[in-house]
mmCIF file of C-alpha atoms in Angstrom:
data_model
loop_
_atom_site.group_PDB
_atom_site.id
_atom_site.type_symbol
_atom_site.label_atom_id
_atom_site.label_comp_id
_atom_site.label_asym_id
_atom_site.label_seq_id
_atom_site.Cartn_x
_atom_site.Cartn_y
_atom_site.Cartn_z
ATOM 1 C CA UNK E 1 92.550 212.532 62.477
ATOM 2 C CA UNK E 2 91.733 210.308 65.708
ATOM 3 C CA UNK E 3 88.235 209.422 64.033
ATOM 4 C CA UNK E 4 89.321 206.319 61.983
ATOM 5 C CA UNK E 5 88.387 203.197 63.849
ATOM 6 C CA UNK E 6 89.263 199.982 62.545
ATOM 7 C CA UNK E 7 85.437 198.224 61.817
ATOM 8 C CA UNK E 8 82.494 200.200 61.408
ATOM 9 C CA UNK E 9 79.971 199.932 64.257
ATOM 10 C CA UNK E 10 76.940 200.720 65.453
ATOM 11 C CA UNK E 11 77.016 203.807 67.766
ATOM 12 C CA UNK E 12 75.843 204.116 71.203
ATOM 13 C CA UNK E 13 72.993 206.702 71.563
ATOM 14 C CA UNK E 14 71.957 209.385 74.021
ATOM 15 C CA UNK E 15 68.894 210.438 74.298
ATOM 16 C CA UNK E 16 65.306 208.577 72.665
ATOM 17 C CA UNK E 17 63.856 208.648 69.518
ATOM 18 C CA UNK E 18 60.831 211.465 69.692
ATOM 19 C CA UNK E 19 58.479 209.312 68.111
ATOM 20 C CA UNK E 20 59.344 205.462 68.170
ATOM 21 C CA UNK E 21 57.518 203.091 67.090
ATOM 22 C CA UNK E 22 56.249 200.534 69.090
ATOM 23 C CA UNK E 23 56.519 196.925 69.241
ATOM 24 C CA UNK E 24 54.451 195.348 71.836
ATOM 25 C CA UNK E 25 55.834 197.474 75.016
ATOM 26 C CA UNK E 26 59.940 197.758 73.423
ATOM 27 C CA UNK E 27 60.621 200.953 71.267
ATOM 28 C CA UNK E 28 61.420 200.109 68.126
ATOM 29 C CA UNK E 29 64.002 203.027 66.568
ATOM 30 C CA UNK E 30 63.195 203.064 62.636
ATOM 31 C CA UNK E 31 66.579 204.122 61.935
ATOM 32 C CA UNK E 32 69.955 202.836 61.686
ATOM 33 C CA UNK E 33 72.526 205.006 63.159
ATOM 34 C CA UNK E 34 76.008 204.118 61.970
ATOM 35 C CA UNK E 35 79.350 205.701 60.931
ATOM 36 C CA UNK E 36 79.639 206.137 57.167
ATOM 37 C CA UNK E 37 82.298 204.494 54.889
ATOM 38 C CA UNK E 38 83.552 204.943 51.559
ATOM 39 C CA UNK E 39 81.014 202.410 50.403
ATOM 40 C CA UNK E 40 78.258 205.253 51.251
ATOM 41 C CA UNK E 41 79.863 207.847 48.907
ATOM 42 C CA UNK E 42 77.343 208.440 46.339
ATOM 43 C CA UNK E 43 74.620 208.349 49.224
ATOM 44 C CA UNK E 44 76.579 211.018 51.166
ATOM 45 C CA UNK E 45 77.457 213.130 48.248
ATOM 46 C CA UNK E 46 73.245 213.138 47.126
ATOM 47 C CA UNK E 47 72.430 214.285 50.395
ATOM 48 C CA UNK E 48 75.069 216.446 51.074
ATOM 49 C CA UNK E 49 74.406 218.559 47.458
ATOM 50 C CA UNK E 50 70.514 218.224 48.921
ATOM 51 C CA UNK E 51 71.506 219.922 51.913
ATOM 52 C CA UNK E 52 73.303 222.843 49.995
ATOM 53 C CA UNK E 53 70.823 223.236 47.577
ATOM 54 C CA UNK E 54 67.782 223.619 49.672
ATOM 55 C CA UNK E 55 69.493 225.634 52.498
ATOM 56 C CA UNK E 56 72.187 227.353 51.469
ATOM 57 C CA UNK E 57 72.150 229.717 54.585
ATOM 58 C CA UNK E 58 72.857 227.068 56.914
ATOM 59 C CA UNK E 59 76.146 225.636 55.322
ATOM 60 C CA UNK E 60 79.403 227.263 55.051
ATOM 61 C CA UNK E 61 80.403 225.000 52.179
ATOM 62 C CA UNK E 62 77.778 225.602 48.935
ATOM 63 C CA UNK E 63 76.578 223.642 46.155
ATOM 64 C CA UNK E 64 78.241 225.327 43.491
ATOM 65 C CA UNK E 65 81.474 224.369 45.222
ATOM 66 C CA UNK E 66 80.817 220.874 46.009
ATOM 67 C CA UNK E 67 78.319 219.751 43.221
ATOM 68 C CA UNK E 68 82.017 219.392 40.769
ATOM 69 C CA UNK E 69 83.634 217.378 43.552
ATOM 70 C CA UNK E 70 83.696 213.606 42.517
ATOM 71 C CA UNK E 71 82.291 210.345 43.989
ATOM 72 C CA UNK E 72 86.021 209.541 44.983
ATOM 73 C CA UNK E 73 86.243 212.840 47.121
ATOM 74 C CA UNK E 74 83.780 212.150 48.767
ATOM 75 C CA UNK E 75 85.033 208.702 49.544
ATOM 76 C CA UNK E 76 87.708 210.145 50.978
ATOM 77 C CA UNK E 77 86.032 212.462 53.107
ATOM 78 C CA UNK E 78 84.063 209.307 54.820
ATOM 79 C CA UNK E 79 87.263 207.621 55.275
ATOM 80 C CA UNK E 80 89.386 210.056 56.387
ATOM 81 C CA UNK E 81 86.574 211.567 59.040
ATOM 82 C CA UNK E 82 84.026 211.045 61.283
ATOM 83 C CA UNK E 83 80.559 211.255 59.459
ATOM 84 C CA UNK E 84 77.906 209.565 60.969
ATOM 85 C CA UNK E 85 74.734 208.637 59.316
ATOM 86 C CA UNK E 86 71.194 208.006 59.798
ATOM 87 C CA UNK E 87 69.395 205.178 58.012
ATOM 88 C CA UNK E 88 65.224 204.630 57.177
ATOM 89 C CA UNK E 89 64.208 200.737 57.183
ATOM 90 C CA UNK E 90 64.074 200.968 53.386
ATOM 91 C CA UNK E 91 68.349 201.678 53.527
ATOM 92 C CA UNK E 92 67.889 205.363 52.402
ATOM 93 C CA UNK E 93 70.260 207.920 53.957
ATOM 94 C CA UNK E 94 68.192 209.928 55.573
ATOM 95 C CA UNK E 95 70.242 212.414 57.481
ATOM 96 C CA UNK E 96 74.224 212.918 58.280
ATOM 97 C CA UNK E 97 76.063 214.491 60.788
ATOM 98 C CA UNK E 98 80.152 215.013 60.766
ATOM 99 C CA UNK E 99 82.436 215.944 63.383
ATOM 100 C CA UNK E 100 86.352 217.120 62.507
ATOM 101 C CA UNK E 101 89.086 217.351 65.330
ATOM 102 C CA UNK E 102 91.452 220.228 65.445
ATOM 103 C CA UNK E 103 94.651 219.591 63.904
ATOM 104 C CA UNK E 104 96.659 222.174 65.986
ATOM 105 C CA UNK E 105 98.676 221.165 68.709
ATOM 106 C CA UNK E 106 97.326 223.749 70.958
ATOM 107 C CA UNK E 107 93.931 223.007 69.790
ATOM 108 C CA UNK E 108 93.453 219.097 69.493
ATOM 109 C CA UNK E 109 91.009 219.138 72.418
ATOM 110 C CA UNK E 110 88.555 220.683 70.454
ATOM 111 C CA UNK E 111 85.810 219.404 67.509
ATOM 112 C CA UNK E 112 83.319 220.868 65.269
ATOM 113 C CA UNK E 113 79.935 219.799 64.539
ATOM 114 C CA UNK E 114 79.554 220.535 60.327
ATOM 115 C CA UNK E 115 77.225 219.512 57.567
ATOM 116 C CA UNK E 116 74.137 218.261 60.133
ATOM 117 C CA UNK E 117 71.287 217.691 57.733
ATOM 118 C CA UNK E 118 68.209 215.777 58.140
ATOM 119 C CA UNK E 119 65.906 215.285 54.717
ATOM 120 C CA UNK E 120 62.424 217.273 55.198
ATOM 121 C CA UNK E 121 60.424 213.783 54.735
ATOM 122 C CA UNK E 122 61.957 212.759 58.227
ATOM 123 C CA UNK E 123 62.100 215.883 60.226
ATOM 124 C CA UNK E 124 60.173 215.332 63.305
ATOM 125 C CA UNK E 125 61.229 211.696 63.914
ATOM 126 C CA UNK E 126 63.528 212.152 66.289
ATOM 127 C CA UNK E 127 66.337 211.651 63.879
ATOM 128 C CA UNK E 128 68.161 214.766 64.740
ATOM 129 C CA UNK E 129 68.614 213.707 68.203
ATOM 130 C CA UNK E 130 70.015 210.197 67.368
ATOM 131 C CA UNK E 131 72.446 211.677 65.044
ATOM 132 C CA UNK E 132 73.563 214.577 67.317
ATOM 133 C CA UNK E 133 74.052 211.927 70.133
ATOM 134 C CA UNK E 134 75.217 209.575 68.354
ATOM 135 C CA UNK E 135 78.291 212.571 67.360
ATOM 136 C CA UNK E 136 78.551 213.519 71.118
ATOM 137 C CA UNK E 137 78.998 209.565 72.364
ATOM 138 C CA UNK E 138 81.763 208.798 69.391
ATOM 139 C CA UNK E 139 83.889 211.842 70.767
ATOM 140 C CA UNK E 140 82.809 212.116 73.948
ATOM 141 C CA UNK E 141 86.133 210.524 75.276
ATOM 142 C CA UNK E 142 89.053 212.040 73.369
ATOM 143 C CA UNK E 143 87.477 215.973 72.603
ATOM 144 C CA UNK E 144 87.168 218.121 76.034
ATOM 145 C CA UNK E 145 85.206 220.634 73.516
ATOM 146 C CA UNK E 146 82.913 220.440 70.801
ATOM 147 C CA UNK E 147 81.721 223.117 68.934
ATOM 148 C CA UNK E 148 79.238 224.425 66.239
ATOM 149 C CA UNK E 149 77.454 227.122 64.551
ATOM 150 C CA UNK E 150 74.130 227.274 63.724
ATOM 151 C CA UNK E 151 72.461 229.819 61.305
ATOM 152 C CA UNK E 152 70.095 232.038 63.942
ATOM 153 C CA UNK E 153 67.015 231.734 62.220
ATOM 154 C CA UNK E 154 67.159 227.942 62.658
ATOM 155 C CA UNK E 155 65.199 227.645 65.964
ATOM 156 C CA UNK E 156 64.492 224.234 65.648
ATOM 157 C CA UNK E 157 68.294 223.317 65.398
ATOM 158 C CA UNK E 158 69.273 225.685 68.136
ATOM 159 C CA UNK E 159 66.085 224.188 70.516
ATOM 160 C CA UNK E 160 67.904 220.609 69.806
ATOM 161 C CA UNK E 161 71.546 221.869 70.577
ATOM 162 C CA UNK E 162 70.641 223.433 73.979
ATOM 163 C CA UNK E 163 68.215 220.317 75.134
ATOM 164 C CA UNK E 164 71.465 218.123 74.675
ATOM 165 C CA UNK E 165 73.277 220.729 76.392
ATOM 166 C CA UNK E 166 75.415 223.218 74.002
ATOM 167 C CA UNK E 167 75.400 226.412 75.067
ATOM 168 C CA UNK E 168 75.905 230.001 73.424
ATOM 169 C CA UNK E 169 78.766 231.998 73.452
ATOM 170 C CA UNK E 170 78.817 233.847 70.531
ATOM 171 C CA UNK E 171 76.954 235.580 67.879
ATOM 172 C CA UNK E 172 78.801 236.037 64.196
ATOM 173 C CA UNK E 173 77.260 238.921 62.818
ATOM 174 C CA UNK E 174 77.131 238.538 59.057
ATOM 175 C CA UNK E 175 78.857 235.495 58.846
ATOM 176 C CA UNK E 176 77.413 233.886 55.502
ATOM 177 C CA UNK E 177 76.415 235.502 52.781
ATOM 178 C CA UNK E 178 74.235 234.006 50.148
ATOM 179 C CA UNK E 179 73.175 236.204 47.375
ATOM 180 C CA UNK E 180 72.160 239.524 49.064
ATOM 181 C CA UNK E 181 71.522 238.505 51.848
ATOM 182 C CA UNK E 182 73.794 238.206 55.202
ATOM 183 C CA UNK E 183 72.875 235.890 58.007
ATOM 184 C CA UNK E 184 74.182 235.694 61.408
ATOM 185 C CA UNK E 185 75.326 232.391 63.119
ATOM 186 C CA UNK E 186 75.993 231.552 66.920
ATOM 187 C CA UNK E 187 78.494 229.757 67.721
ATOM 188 C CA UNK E 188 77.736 227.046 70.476
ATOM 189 C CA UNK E 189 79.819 224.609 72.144
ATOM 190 C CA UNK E 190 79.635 221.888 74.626
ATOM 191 C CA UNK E 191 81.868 220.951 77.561
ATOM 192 C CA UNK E 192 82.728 217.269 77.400
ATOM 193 C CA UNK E 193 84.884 217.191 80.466
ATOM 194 C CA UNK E 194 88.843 217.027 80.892
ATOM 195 C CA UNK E 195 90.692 214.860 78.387
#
C-alpha cells in the first residue's frame, strides 16, 4: 500500500461542517478529523462491530466474521491502510472512513471507499462530509479513480456521494444477502484526474 505516511496528521478538508458551531464569527468544527493508528485499535474495532451489527445490509464484511478478529488485527489493519477517523471533543470515535488502493498492476490507479460509518448520536453534524473529504483530499493525488458501493436504500449516503461529486455507473442486483433478504448496491465512482 501507498497509504502509510511517516507521522500522523491532521487532514485537509473539503467541503464545511453542516452545522458548526460558532465562536464569535469563526466556525468552530467539533470534530477532529485524523488518520487512525494502531494506538486507535480497540476504538476502531468497537465501532467497526457497531457498524456491522446495526446495519448489516450496508457492509460487505459482517459481524459474525469480524467480532472473533483480535485487537492486534485490527492494529494491523490501521497500520497497514488508510482509515481515517472522526473525533467528538470528548475523544470518542465517532465515525470512520477507509480507503484501499488496488494492488494490481493494471489497476493501481484505482481505490475503494469501505467501512464508512458514522454513529446515529452524530448523524446530521456534518461528520459524513468531513470524513468523506477528508478520504478524497488524502488520495486525491496518487488514485485517478475512486470507487464505492453503497446499499440503494441508503439515500442519505448516496445524496452525500453525488453532492461531493461520485457518480453512478452501476447497479449490483442482489449483491448482499443478509438473512432472507437480498439488497442491491450501486456502484459509484469519482474521477480524480490523470495520475
Amino acid at each position: 500500500m501507498d497509504f502509510k505516511p511517516s507521522v500522523i496528521r491532521p487532514l485537509p478538508l473539503r467541503g464545511s461542517v453542516a452545522h458548526p458551531k460558532e465562536k464569535g464569527n469563526i466556525p468552530v468544527c467539533p470534530y477532529k478529523i485524523r488518520r487512525l493508528d494502531r494506538n486507535d485499535a480497540s476504538s476502531f474495532r468497537e465501532i467497526r462491530l457497531e457498524a456491522l451489527a446495526n446495519h448489516p445490509e450496508a457492509f460487505g464484511a459482517s459481524w459474525e466474521e469480524e467480532q472473533s478478529q483480535s485487537e492486534a488485527h485490527f492494529a494491523d489493519r490501521l497500520e497497514n491502510g488508510l482509515v481515517i477517523g472522526g473525533l467528538s471533543n470528548d475523544g470518542m470515535l465517532a465515525g470512520t472512513i477507509g480507503v484501499s488502493k488496488s494492488k494490481g498492476i493494471k489497476t493501481q490507479h484505482i481505490g475503494s471507499i469501505w467501512g464508512m460509518y458514522v454513529r446515529q448520536t452524530v448523524r446530521g453534524t456534518g461528520l459524513s462530509r468531513l470524513l468523506l473529504s477528508a478520504a478524497v483530499d488524502e488520495v486525491g493525488t496518487i488514485l485517478r479513480s475512486l470507487r464505492l458501493s453503497v446499499v440503494s436504500s441508503n439515500v442519505p449516503a448516496i445524496r452525500l456521494y453525488k453532492s461531493l461529486g461520485f457518480e453512478e455507473w452501476a447497479v449490483e442486483v442482489e449483491a448482499l444477502k443478509v438473512g432472507d433478504i437480498y439488497y442491491d448496491e450501486i456502484l459509484m465512482r469519482l474521477e480524480l484526474g490523470p495520475r
